[in-house]
Short mmCIF file of C-alpha atoms in Angstrom, two decimals:
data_model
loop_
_atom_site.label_atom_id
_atom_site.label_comp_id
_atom_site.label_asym_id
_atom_site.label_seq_id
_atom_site.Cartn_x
_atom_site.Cartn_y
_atom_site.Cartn_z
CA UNK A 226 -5.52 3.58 -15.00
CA UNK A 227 -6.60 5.02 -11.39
CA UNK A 228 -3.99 6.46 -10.09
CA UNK A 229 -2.89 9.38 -8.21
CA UNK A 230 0.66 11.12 -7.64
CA UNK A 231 1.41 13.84 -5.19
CA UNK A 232 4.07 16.19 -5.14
CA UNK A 233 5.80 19.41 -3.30
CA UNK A 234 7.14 17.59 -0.21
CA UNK A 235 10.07 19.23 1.15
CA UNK A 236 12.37 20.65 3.60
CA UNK A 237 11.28 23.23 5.32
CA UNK A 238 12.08 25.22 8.21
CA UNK A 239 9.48 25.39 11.60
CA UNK A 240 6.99 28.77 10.28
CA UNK A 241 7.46 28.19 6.72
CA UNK A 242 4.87 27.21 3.86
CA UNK A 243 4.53 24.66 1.32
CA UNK A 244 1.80 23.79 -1.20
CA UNK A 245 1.24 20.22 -1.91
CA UNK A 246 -0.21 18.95 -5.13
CA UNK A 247 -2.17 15.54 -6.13
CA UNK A 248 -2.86 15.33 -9.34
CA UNK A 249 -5.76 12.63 -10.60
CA UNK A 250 -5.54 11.00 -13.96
CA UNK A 251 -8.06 8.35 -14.73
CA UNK A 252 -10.91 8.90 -13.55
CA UNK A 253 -13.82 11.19 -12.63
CA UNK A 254 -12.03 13.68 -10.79
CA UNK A 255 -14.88 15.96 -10.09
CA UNK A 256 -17.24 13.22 -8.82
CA UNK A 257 -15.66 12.56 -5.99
CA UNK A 258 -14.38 13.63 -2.51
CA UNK A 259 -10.70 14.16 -1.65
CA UNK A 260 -8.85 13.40 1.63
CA UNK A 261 -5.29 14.26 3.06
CA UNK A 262 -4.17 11.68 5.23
CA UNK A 263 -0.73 11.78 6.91
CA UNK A 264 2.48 9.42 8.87
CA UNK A 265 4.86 10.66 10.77
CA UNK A 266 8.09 8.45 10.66
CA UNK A 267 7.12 5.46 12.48
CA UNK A 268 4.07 6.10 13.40
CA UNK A 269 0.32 5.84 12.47
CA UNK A 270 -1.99 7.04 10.26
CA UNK A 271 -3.63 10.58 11.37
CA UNK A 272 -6.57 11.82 8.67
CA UNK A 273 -5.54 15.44 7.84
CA UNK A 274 -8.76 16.88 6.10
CA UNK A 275 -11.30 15.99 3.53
CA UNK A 276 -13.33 18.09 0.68
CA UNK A 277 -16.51 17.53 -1.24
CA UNK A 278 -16.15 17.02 -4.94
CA UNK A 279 -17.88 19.86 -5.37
CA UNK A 280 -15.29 21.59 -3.02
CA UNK A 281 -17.95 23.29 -0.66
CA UNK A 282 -17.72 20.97 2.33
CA UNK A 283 -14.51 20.78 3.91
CA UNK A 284 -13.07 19.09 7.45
CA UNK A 285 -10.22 19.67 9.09
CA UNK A 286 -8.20 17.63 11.63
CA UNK A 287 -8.10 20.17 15.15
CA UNK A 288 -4.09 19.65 14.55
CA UNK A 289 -4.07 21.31 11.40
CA UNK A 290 -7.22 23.62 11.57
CA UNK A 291 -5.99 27.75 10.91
CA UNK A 292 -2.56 26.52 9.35
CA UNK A 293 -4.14 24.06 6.65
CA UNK A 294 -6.57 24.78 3.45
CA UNK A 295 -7.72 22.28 1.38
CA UNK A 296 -8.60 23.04 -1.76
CA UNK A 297 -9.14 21.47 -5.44
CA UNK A 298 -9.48 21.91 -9.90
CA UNK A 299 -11.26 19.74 -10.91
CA UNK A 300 -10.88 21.49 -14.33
CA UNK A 301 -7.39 20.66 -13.94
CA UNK A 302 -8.13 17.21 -11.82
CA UNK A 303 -6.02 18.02 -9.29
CA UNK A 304 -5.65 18.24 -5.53
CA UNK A 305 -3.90 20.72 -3.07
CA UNK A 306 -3.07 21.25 0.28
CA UNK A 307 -1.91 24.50 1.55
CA UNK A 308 0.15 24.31 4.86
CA UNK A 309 1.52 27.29 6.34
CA UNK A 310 3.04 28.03 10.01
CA UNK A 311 4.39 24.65 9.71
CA UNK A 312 6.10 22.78 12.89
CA UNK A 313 8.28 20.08 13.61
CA UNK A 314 5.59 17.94 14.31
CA UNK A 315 4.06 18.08 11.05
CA UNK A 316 7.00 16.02 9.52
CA UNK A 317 5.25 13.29 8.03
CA UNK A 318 4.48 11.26 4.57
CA UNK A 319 1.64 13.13 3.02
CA UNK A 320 -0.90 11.03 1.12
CA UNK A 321 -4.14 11.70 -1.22
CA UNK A 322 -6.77 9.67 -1.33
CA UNK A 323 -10.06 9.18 -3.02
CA UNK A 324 -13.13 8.89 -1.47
CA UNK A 325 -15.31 6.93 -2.38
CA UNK A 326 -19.37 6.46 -1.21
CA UNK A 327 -20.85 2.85 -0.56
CA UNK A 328 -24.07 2.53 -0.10
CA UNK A 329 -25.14 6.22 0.00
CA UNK A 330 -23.06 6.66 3.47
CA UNK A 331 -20.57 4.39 4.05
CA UNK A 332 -17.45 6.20 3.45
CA UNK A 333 -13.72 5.01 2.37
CA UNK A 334 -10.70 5.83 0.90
CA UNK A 335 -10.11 3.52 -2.29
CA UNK A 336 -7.33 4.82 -4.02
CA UNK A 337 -3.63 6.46 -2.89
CA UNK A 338 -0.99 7.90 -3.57
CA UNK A 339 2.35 6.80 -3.40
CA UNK A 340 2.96 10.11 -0.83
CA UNK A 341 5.53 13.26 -0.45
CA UNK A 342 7.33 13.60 2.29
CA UNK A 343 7.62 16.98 3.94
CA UNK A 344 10.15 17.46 6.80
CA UNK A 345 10.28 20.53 8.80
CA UNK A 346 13.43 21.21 10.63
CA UNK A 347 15.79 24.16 11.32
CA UNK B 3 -13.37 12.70 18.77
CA UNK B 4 -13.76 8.62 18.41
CA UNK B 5 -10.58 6.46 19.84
CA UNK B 6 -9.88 3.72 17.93
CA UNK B 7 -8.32 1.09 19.89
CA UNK B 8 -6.46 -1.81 17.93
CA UNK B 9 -5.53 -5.31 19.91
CA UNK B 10 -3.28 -6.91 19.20
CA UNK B 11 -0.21 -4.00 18.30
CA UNK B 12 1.64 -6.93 16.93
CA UNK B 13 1.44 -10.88 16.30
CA UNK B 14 3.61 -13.77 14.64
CA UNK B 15 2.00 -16.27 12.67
CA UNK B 16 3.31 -18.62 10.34
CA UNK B 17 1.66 -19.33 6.81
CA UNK B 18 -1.63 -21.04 7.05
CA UNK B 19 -2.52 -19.61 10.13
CA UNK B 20 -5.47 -18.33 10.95
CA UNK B 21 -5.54 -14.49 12.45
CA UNK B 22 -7.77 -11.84 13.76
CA UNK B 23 -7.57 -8.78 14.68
CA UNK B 24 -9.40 -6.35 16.76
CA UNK B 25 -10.71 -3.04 16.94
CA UNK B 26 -12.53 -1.62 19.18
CA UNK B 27 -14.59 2.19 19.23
CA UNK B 28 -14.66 4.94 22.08
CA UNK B 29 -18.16 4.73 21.42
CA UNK B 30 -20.52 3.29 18.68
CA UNK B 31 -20.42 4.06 15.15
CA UNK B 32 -22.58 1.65 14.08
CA UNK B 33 -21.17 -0.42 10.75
CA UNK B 34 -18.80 2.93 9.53
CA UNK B 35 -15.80 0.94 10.18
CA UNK B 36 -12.88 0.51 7.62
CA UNK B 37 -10.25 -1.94 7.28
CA UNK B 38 -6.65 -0.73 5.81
CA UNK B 39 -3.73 -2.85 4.66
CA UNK B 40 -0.54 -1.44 4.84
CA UNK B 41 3.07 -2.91 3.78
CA UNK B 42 6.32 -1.45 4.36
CA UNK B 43 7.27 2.12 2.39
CA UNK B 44 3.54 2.05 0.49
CA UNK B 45 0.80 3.42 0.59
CA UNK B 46 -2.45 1.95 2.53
CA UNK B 47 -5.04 -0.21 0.31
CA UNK B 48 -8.44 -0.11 1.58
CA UNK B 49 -9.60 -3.97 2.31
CA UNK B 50 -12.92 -3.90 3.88
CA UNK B 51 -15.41 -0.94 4.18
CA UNK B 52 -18.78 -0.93 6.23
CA UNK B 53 -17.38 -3.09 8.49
CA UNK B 54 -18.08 -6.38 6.45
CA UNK B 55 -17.93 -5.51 2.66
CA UNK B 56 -14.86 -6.74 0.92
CA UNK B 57 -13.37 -4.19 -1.27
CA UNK B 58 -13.16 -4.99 -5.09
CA UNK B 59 -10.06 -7.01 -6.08
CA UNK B 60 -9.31 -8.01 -2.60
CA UNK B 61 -9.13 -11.75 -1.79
CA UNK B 62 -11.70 -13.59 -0.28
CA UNK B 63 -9.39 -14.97 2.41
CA UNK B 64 -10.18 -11.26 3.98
CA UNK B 65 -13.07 -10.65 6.11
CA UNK B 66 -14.60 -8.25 8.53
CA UNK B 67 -17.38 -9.06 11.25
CA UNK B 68 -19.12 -6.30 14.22
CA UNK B 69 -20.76 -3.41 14.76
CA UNK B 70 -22.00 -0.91 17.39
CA UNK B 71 -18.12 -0.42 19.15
CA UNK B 72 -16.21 -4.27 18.55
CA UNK B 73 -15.06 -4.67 15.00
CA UNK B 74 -12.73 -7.55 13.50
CA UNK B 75 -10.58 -8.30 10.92
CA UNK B 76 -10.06 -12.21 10.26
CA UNK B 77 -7.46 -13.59 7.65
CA UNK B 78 -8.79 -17.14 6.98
CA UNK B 79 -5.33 -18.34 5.81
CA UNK B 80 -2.35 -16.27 5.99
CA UNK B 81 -0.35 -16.18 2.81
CA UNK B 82 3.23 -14.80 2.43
CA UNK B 83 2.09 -11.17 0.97
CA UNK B 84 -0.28 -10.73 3.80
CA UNK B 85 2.54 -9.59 6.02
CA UNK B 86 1.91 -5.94 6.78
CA UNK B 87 0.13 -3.34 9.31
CA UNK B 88 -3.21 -3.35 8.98
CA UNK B 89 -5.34 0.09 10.44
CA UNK B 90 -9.18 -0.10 11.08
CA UNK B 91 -10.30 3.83 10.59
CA UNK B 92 -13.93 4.97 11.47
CA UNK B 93 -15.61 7.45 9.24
CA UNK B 94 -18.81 8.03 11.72
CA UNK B 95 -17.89 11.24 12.99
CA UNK B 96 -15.01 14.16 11.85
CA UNK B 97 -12.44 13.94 12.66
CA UNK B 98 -12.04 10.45 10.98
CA UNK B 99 -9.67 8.61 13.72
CA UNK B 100 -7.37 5.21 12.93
CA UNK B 101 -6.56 2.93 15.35
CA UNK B 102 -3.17 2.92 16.46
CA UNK B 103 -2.43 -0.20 13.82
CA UNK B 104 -1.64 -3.73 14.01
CA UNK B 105 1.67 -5.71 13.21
CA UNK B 106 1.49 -8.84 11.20
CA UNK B 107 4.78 -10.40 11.66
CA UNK B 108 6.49 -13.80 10.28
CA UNK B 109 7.17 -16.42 12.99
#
């Protein structure tokens, strides 16, 4: 079954780190890219960053550019998101999501996670 | 970066109904135009990508219609589950951008 499951969402205080994790049973990890996408409480959605499935193209969004790193095993199928010099405004659910190709270009995200929530707060 | 701009932010229909929904972009991005469903505490399920292609498994009472910088989402006959958010997203240009999301709400 497709499916993917994210973990490491926590509290943390306004400066500190935290490493999330998406791990991705059931299907071809490594043939596809990988995007963060994130909601603050009662907001939107805001697209966080995305990576190639080979892991050497990578996008930021501007808000999380310097603090953020993407990065992925696809020998271990998995995910990650680094975040460090985290702020109050990056309290949010966290979601994964696969990317998937249509057509050569069209790009969309076909499969989520159920999300972690991180809260930063003193 | 592309603004996404969603009318309406909310709307009551009753079963049956007809609705649509719009989107509109800060500038054209030709057909790169995605439609998200969203209900309340999950996660998003992609419903339409390429502005017009429904996404496997969705039902055909979905469908999407524009291009250049007006985009819609049309629900031919609104059914119970069908009450949600729904986000169009644009994946012409990084930073990928939502709109701000749309409301579907019993009357």
């Amino acid at each position: 079954q497709v499916q993917l499951v994210e973990s490491g969402g926590n509290l943390v205080k306004p400066g500190g780190s935290l490493r999330l994790s998406c791990a991705a049973p059931g299907f071809p990890f490594s043939d596809y890219y990988m995007s963060w996408i994130r909601q603050a409480p009662g907001k939107g959605l805001e697209w966080v960053s995305y990576i190639s499935n080979s892991g050497n193209t990578i996008y930021y969004a501007d808000s999380v550019r310097g603090r953020f790193t993407i990065s992925r095993d696809n020998g271990e199928n998995s995910l990650y998101l680094q975040m460090n010099s985290l702020r109050a405004e990056d309290t949010a659910v966290y979601y994964c999501a696969r990317v998937d190709v249509y057509s050569r270009y069209y790009y969309g995200m076909d499969v989520w996670g159920q999300g972690t929530t991180v809260t930063v707060s003193s | 970066d592309i603004q996404m701009t969603q009318s309406p932010s909310s709307l009551s229909a009753s079963v049956g109904d007809r609705v649509t929904i719009t989107c509109r972009a800060g500038q054209t991005i030709r057909i790169y135009l995605n439609w998200y469903q969203q209900k309340a505490g999950k996660a998003p399920q992609l419903l339409i990508y390429a502005a017009s292609s429904l996404q496997s498994g969705v039902p055909s009472r979905f469908s999407g219609s524009g291009s250049g910088t007006d985009f819609t989402l049309t629900i031919s006959s609104l059914q119970p589950e069908d009450f949600a958010t729904y986000y169009c997203q644009q994946s012409y240009s990084i930073p990928w951008t939502f709109g701000q999301g749309t409301k579907v709400e019993i009357k």
